[in-house]
XYZ file of N, CA, C and O in Angstrom:
696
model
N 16.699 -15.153 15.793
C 15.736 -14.469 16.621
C 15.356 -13.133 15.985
O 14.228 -12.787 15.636
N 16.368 -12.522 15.906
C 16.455 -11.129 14.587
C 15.259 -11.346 13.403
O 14.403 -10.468 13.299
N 15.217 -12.503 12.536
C 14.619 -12.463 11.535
C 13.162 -13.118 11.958
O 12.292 -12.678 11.206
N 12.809 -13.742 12.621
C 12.101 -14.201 13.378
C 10.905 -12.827 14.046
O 9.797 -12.443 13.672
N 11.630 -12.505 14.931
C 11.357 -10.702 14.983
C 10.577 -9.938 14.281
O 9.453 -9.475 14.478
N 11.636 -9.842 13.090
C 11.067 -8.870 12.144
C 10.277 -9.400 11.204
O 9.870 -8.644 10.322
N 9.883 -10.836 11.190
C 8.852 -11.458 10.256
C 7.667 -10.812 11.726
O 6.916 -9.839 11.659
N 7.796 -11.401 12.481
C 6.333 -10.833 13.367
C 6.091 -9.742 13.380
O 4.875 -9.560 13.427
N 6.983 -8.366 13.350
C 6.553 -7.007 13.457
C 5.811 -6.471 12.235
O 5.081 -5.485 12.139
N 6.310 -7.680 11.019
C 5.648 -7.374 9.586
C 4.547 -7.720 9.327
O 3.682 -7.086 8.722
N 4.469 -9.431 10.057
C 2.752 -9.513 10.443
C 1.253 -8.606 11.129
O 0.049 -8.734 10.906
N 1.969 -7.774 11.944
C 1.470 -6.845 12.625
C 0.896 -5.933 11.990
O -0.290 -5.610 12.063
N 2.098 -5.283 11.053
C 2.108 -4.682 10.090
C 1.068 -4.769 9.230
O 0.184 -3.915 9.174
N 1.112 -5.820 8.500
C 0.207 -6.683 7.257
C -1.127 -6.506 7.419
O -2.031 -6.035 6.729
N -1.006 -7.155 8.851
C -2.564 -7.121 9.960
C -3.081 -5.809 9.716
O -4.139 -5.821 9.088
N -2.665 -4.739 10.013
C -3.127 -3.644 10.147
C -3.708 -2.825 8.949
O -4.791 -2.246 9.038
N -2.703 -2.802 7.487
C -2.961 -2.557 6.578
C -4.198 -3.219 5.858
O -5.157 -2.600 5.396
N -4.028 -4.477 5.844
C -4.910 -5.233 4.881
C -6.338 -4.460 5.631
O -7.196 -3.859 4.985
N -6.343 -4.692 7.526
C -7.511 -4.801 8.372
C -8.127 -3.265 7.548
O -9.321 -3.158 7.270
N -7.206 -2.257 7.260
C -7.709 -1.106 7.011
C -7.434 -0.360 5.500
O -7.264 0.831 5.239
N -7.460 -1.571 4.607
C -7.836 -1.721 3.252
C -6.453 -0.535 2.599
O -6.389 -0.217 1.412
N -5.482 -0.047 3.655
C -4.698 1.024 2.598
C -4.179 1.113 1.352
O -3.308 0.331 0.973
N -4.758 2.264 0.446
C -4.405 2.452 -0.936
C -3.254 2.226 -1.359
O -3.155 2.035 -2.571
N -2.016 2.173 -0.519
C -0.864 1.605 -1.229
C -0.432 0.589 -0.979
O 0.745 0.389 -1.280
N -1.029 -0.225 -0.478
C -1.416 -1.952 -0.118
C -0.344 -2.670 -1.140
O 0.693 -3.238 -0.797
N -0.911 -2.485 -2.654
C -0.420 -3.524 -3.916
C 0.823 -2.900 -4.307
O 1.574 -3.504 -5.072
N 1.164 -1.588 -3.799
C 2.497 -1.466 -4.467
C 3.980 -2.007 -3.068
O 5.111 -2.461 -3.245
N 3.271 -1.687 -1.895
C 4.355 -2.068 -0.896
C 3.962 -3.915 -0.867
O 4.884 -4.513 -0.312
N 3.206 -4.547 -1.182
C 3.422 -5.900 -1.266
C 3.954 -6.287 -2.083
O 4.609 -7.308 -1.876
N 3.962 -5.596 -3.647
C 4.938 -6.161 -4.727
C 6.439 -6.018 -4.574
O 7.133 -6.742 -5.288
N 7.150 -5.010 -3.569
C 7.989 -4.748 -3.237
C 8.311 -5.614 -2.494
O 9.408 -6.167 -2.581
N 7.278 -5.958 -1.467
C 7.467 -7.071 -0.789
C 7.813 -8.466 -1.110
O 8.798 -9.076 -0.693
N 6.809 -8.943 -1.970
C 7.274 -10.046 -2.951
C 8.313 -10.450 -3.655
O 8.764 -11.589 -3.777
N 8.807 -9.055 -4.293
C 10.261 -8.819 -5.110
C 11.251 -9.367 -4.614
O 11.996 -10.201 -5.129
N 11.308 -8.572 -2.844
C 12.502 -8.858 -2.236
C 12.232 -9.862 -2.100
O 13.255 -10.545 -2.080
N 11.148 -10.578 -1.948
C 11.318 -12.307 -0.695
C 11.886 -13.389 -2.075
O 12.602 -14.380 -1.931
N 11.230 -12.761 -3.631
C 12.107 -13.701 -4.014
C 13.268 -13.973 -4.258
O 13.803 -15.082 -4.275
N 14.004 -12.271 -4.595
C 15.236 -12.536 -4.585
C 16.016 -12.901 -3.491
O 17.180 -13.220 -3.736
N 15.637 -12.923 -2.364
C 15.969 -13.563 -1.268
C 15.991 -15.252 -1.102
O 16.848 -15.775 -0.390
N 15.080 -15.977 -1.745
C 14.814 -17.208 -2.224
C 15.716 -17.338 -3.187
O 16.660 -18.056 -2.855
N 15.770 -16.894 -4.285
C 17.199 -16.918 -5.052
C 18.534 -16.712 -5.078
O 19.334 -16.764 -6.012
N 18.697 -16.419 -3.684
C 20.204 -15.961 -3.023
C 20.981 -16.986 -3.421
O 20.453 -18.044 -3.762
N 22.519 -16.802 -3.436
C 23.239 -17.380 -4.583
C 24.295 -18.296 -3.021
O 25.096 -17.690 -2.309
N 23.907 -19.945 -2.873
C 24.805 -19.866 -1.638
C 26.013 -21.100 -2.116
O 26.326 -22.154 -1.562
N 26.512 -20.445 -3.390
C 27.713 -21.805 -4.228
C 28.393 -21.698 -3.067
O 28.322 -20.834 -2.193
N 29.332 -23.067 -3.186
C 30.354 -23.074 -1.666
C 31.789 -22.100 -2.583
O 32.851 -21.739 -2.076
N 31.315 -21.885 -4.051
C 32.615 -20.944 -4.587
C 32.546 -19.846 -3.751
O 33.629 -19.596 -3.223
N 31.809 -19.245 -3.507
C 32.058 -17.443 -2.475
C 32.092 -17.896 -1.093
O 31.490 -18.847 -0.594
N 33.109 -16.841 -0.405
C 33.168 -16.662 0.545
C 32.516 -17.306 1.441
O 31.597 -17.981 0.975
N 32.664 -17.358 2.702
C 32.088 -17.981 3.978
C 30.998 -16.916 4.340
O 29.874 -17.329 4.626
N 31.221 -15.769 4.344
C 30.469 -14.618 4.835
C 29.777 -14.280 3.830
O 28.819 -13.627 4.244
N 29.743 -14.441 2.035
C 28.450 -14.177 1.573
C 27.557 -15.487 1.731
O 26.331 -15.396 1.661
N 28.252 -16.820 1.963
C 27.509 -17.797 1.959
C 26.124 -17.746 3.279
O 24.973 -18.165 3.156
N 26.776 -17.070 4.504
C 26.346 -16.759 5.568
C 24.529 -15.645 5.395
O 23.384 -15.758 5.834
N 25.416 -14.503 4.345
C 24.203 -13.805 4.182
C 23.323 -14.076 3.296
O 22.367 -13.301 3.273
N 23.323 -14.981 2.500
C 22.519 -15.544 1.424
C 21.976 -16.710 2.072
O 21.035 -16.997 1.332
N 21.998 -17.704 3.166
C 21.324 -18.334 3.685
C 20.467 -17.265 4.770
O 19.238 -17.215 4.735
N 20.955 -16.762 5.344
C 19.866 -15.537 6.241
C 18.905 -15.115 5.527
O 17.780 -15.030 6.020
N 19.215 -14.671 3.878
C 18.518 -14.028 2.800
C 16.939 -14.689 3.070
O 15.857 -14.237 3.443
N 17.412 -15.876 2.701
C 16.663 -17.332 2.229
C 15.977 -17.509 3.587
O 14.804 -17.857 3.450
N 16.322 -17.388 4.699
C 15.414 -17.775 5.822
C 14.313 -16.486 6.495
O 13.266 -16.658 7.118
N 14.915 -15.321 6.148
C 14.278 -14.322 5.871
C 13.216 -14.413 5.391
O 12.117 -14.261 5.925
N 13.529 -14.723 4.126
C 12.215 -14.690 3.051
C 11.290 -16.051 2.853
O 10.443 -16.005 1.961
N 11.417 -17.325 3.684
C 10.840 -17.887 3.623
C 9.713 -17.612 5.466
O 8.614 -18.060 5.793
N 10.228 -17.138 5.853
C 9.102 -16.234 6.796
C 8.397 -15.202 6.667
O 7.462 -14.794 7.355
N 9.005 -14.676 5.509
C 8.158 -13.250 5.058
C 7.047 -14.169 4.367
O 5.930 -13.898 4.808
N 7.048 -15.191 3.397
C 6.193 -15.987 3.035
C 5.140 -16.402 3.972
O 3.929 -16.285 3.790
N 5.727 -16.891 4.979
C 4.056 -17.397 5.818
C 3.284 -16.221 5.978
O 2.072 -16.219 5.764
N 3.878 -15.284 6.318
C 3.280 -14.031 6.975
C 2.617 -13.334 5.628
O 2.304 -12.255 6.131
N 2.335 -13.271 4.701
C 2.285 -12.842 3.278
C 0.814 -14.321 3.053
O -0.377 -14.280 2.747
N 1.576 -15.194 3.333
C 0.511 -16.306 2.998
C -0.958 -16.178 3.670
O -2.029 -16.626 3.259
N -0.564 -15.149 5.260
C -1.528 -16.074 6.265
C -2.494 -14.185 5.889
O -3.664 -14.021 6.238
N -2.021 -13.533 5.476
C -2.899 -11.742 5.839
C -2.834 -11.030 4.515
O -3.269 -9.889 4.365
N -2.125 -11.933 3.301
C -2.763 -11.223 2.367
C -3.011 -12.230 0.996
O -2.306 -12.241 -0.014
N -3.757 -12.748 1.161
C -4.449 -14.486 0.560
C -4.563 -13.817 -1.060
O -3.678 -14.043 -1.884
N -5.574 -13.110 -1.327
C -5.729 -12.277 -2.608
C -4.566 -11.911 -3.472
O -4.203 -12.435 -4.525
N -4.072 -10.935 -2.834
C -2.361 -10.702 -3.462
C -1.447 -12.031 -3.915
O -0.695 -11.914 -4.882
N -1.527 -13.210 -3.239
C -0.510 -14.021 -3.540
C -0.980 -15.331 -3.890
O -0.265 -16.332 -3.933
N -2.393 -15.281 -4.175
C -3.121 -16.301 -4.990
C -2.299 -16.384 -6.252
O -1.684 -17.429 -6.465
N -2.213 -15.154 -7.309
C -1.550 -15.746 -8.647
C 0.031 -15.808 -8.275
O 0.761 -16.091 -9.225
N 0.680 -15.573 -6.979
C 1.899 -15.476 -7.244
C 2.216 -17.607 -6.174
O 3.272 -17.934 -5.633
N 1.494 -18.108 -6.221
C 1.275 -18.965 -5.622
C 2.699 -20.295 -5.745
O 3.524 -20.856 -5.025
N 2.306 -20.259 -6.955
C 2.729 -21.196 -7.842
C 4.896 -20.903 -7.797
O 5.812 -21.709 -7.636
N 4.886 -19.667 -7.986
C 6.268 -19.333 -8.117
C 6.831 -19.299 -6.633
O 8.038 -19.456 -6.451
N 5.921 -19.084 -5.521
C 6.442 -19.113 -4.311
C 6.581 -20.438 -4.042
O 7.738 -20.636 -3.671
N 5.965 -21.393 -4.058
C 6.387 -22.641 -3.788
C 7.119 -23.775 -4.499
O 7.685 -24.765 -4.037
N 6.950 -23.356 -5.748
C 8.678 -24.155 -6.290
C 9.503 -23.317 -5.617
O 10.313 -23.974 -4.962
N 9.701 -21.681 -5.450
C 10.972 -21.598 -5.088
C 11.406 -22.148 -3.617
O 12.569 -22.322 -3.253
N 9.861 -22.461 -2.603
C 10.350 -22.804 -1.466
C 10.445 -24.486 -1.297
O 11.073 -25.082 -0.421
N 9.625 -25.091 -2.410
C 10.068 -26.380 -2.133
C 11.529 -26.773 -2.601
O 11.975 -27.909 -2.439
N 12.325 -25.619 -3.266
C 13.407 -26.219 -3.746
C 14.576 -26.136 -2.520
O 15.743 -26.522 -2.579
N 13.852 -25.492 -1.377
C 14.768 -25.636 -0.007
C 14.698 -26.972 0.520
O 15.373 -27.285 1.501
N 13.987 -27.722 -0.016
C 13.580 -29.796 0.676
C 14.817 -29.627 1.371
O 14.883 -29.188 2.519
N 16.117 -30.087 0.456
C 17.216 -30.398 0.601
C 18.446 -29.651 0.978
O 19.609 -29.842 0.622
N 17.995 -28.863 1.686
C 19.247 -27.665 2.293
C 19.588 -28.124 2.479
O 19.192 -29.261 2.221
N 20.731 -27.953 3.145
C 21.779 -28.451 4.452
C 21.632 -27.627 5.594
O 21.920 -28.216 6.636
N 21.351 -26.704 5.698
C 20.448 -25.737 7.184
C 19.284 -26.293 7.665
O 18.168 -26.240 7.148
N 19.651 -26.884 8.794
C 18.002 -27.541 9.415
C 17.343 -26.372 9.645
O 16.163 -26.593 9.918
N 17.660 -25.088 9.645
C 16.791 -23.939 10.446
C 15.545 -23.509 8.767
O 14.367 -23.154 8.721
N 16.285 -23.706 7.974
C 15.602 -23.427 6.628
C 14.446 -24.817 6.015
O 13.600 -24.939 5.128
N 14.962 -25.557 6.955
C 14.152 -27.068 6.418
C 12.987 -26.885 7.465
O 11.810 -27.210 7.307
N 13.469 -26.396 8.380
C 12.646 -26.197 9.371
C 11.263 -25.596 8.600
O 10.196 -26.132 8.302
N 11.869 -24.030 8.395
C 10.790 -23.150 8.339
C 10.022 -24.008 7.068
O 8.798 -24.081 6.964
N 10.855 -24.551 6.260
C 9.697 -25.021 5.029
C 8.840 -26.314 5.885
O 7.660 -26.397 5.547
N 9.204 -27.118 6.730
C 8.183 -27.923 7.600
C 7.130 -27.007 7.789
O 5.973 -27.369 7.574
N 7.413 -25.767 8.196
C 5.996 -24.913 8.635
C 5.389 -24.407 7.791
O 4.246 -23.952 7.842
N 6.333 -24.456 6.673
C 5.438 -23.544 5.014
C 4.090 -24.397 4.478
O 3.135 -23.958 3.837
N 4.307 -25.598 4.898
C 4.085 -26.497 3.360
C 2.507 -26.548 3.817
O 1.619 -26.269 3.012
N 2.192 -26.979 5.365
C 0.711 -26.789 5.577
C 0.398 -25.508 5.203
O -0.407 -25.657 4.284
N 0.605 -24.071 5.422
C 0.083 -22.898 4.976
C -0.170 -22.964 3.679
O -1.316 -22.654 3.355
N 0.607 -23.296 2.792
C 0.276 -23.436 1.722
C -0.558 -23.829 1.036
O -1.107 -23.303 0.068
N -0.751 -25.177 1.703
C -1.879 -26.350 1.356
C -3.203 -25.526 1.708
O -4.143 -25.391 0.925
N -3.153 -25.095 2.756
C -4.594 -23.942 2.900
C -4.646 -23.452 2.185
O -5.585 -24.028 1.637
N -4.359 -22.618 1.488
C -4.321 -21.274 0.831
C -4.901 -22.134 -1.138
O -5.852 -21.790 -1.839
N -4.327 -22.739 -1.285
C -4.815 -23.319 -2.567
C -4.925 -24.956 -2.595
O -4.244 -25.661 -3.338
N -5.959 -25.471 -1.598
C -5.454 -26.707 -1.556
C -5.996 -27.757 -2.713
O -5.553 -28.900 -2.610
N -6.736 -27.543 -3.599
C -6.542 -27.924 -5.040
C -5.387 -28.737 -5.852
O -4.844 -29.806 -6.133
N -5.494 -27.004 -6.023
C -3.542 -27.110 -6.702
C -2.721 -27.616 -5.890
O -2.064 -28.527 -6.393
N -2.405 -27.302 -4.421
C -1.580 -28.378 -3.821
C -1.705 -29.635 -4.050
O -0.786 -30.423 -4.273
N -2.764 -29.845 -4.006
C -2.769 -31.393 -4.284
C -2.542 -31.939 -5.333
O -2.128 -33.098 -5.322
N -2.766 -31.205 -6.615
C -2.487 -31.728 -7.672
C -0.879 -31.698 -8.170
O -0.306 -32.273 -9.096
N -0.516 -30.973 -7.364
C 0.747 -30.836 -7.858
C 1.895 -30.928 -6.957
O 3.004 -31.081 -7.470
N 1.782 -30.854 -5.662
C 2.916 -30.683 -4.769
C 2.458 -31.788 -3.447
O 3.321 -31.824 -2.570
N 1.704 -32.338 -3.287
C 1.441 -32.858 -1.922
C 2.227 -34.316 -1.808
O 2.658 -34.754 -0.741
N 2.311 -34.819 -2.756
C 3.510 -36.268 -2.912
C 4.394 -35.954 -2.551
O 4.978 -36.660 -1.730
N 4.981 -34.652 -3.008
C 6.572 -34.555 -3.017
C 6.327 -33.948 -1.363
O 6.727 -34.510 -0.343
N 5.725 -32.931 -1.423
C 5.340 -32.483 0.149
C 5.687 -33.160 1.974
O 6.304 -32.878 3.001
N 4.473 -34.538 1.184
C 4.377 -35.416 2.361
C 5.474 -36.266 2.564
O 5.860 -36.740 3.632
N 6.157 -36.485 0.913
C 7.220 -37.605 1.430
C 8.398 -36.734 2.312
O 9.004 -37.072 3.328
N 8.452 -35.852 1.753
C 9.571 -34.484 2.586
C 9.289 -34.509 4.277
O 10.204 -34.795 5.050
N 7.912 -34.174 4.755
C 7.263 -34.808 5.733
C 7.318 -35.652 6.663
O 7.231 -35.285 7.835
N 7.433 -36.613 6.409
C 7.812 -38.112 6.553
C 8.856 -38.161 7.169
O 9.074 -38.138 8.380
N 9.915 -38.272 5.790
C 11.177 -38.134 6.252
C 11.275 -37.342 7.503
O 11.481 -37.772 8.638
N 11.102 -36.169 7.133
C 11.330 -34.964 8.654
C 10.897 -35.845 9.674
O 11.693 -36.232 10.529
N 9.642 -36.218 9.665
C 9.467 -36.777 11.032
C 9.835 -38.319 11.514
O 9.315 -38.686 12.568
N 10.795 -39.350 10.734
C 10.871 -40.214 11.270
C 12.578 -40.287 11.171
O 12.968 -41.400 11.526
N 13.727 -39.336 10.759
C 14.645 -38.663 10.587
C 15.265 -38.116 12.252
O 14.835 -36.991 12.504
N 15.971 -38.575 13.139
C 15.964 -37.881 14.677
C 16.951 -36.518 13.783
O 17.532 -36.732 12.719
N 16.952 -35.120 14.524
C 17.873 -34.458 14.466
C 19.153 -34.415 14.926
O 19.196 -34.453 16.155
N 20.236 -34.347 14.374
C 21.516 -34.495 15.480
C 22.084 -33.874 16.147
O 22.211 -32.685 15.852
N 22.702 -34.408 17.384
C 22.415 -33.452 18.472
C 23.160 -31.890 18.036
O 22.602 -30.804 18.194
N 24.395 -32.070 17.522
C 25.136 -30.903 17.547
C 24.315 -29.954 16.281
O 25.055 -29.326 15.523
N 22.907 -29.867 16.081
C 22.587 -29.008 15.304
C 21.761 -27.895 15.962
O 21.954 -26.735 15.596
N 20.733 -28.208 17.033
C 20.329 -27.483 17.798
C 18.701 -27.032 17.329
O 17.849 -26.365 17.916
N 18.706 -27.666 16.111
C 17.320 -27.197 15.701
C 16.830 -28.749 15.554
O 17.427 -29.647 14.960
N 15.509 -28.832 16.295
C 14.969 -30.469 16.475
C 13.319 -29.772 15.588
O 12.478 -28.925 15.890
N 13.631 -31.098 13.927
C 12.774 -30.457 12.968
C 11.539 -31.449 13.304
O 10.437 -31.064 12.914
N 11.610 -32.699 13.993
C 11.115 -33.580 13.749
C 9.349 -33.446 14.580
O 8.444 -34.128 14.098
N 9.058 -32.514 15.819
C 8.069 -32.589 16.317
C 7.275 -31.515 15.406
O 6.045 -31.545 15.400
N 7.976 -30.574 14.644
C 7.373 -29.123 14.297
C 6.794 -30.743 12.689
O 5.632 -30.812 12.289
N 7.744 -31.562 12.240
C 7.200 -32.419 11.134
C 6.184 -32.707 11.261
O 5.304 -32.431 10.445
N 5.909 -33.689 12.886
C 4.310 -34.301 12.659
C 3.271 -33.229 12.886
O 2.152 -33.103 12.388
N 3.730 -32.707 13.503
C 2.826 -31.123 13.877
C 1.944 -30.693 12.166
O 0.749 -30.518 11.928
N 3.214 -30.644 11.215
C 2.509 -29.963 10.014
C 1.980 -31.070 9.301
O 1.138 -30.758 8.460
N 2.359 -32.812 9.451
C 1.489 -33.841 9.230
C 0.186 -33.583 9.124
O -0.485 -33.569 8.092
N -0.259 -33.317 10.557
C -1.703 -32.978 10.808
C -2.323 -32.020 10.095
O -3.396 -32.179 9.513
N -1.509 -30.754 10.128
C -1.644 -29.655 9.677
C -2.302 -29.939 8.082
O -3.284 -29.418 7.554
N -1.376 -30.949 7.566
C -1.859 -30.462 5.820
C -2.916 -31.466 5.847
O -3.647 -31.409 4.859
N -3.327 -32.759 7.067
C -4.341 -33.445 6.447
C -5.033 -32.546 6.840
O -5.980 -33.056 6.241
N -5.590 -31.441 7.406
C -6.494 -30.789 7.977
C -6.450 -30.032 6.970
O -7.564 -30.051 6.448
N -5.467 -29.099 6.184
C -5.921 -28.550 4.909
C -6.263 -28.976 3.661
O -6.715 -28.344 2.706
N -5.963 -30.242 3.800
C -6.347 -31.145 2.692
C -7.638 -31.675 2.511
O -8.165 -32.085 1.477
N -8.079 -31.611 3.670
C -9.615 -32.413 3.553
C -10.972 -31.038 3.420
O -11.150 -29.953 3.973
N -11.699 -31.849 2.375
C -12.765 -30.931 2.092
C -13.642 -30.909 2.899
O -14.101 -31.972 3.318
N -14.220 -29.431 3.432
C -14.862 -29.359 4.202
C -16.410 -30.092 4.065
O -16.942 -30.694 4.997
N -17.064 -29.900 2.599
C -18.193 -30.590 2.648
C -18.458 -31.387 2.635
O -19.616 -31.694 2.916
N -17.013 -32.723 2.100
C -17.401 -33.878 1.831
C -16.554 -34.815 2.999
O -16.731 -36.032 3.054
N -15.846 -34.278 3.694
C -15.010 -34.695 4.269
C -13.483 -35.566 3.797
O -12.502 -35.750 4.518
N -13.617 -35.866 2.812
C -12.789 -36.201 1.907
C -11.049 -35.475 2.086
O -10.815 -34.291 2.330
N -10.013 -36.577 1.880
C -9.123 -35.628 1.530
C -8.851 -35.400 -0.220
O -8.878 -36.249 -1.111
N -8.620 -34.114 -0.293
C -8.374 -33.277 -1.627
C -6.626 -34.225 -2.629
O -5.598 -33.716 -2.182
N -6.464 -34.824 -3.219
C -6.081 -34.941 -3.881
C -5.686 -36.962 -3.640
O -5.167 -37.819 -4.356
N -6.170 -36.948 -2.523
C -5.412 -38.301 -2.724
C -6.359 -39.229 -1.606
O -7.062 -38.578 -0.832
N -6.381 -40.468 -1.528
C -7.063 -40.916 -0.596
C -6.666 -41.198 0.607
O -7.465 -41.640 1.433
């Protein structure tokens, strides 16, 4: 709920800056960026501790919400960083944290907006089959996070970013 939180107060944030063009815009987003990846790169071997394992998955769920919020209010800024944000977030497919599989269920349509081209050319196979799975996969009960309605939800989501507006067509595949 904490990180959750503070991804929305940053949206707010984002909102406000971008809305009012501020001059130090590109240096507090690269900062921004910095951290979310090393946060994506958080180190969670089952060799350390229980409690760094703990804060290096928070790291990681952190920063894959700082991502949407980054994705959805500052499009320009993270056009060339595009590419490095989503290998590092598709390489969450296979967590073992449904709360982190989760949030990448909600990443993968934003994404697909934002460059849906290149998504398609390069990530929407692996994407949709991830997808899929999520949604025909039940969650179990003792996990508490149910990934499977937020799945078909972003189903829709990426055919809707996938399809070209002029031709109606979807973008990479038929």
């Amino acid at each position: 709920i904490v990180r959750a939180s503070a991804a929305d107060a940053l949206s707010q944030c984002l909102k406000i800056l971008v809305k009012r063009r501020h001059l130090s815009l590109t240096g507090l987003l690269c900062q921004v960026h910095f951290s979310v990846m090393e946060g994506l790169r958080a180190d969670t071997s089952r060799k350390r501790p229980w409690h760094a394992i703990a804060e290096a998955e928070a790291a990681q769920h952190g920063s894959l919400l700082v991502v949407a919020t980054m994705i959805t209010y500052t499009q320009a800024f993270m056009l060339p960083r595009f590419e490095a944000v989503f290998r590092a977030a598709l390489g969450f497919i296979d967590n073992s944290k449904a709360l982190i599989r989760l949030e990448i269920v909600r990443l993968i349509p934003r994404l697909a907006r934002r460059c849906p081209r290149v998504f398609g050319r390069r990530y929407l196979e692996r994407s949709l089959v991830f997808l899929i799975e999520s949604a025909s996969l039940p969650t179990p009960q003792r996990v508490g996070v149910d990934i499977q309605p937020s799945a078909f939800t972003a189903i829709g989501q990426l055919i809707l970013a996938m399809t070209d507006e002029a031709t109606g067509l979807v973008i990479g595949g038929s």
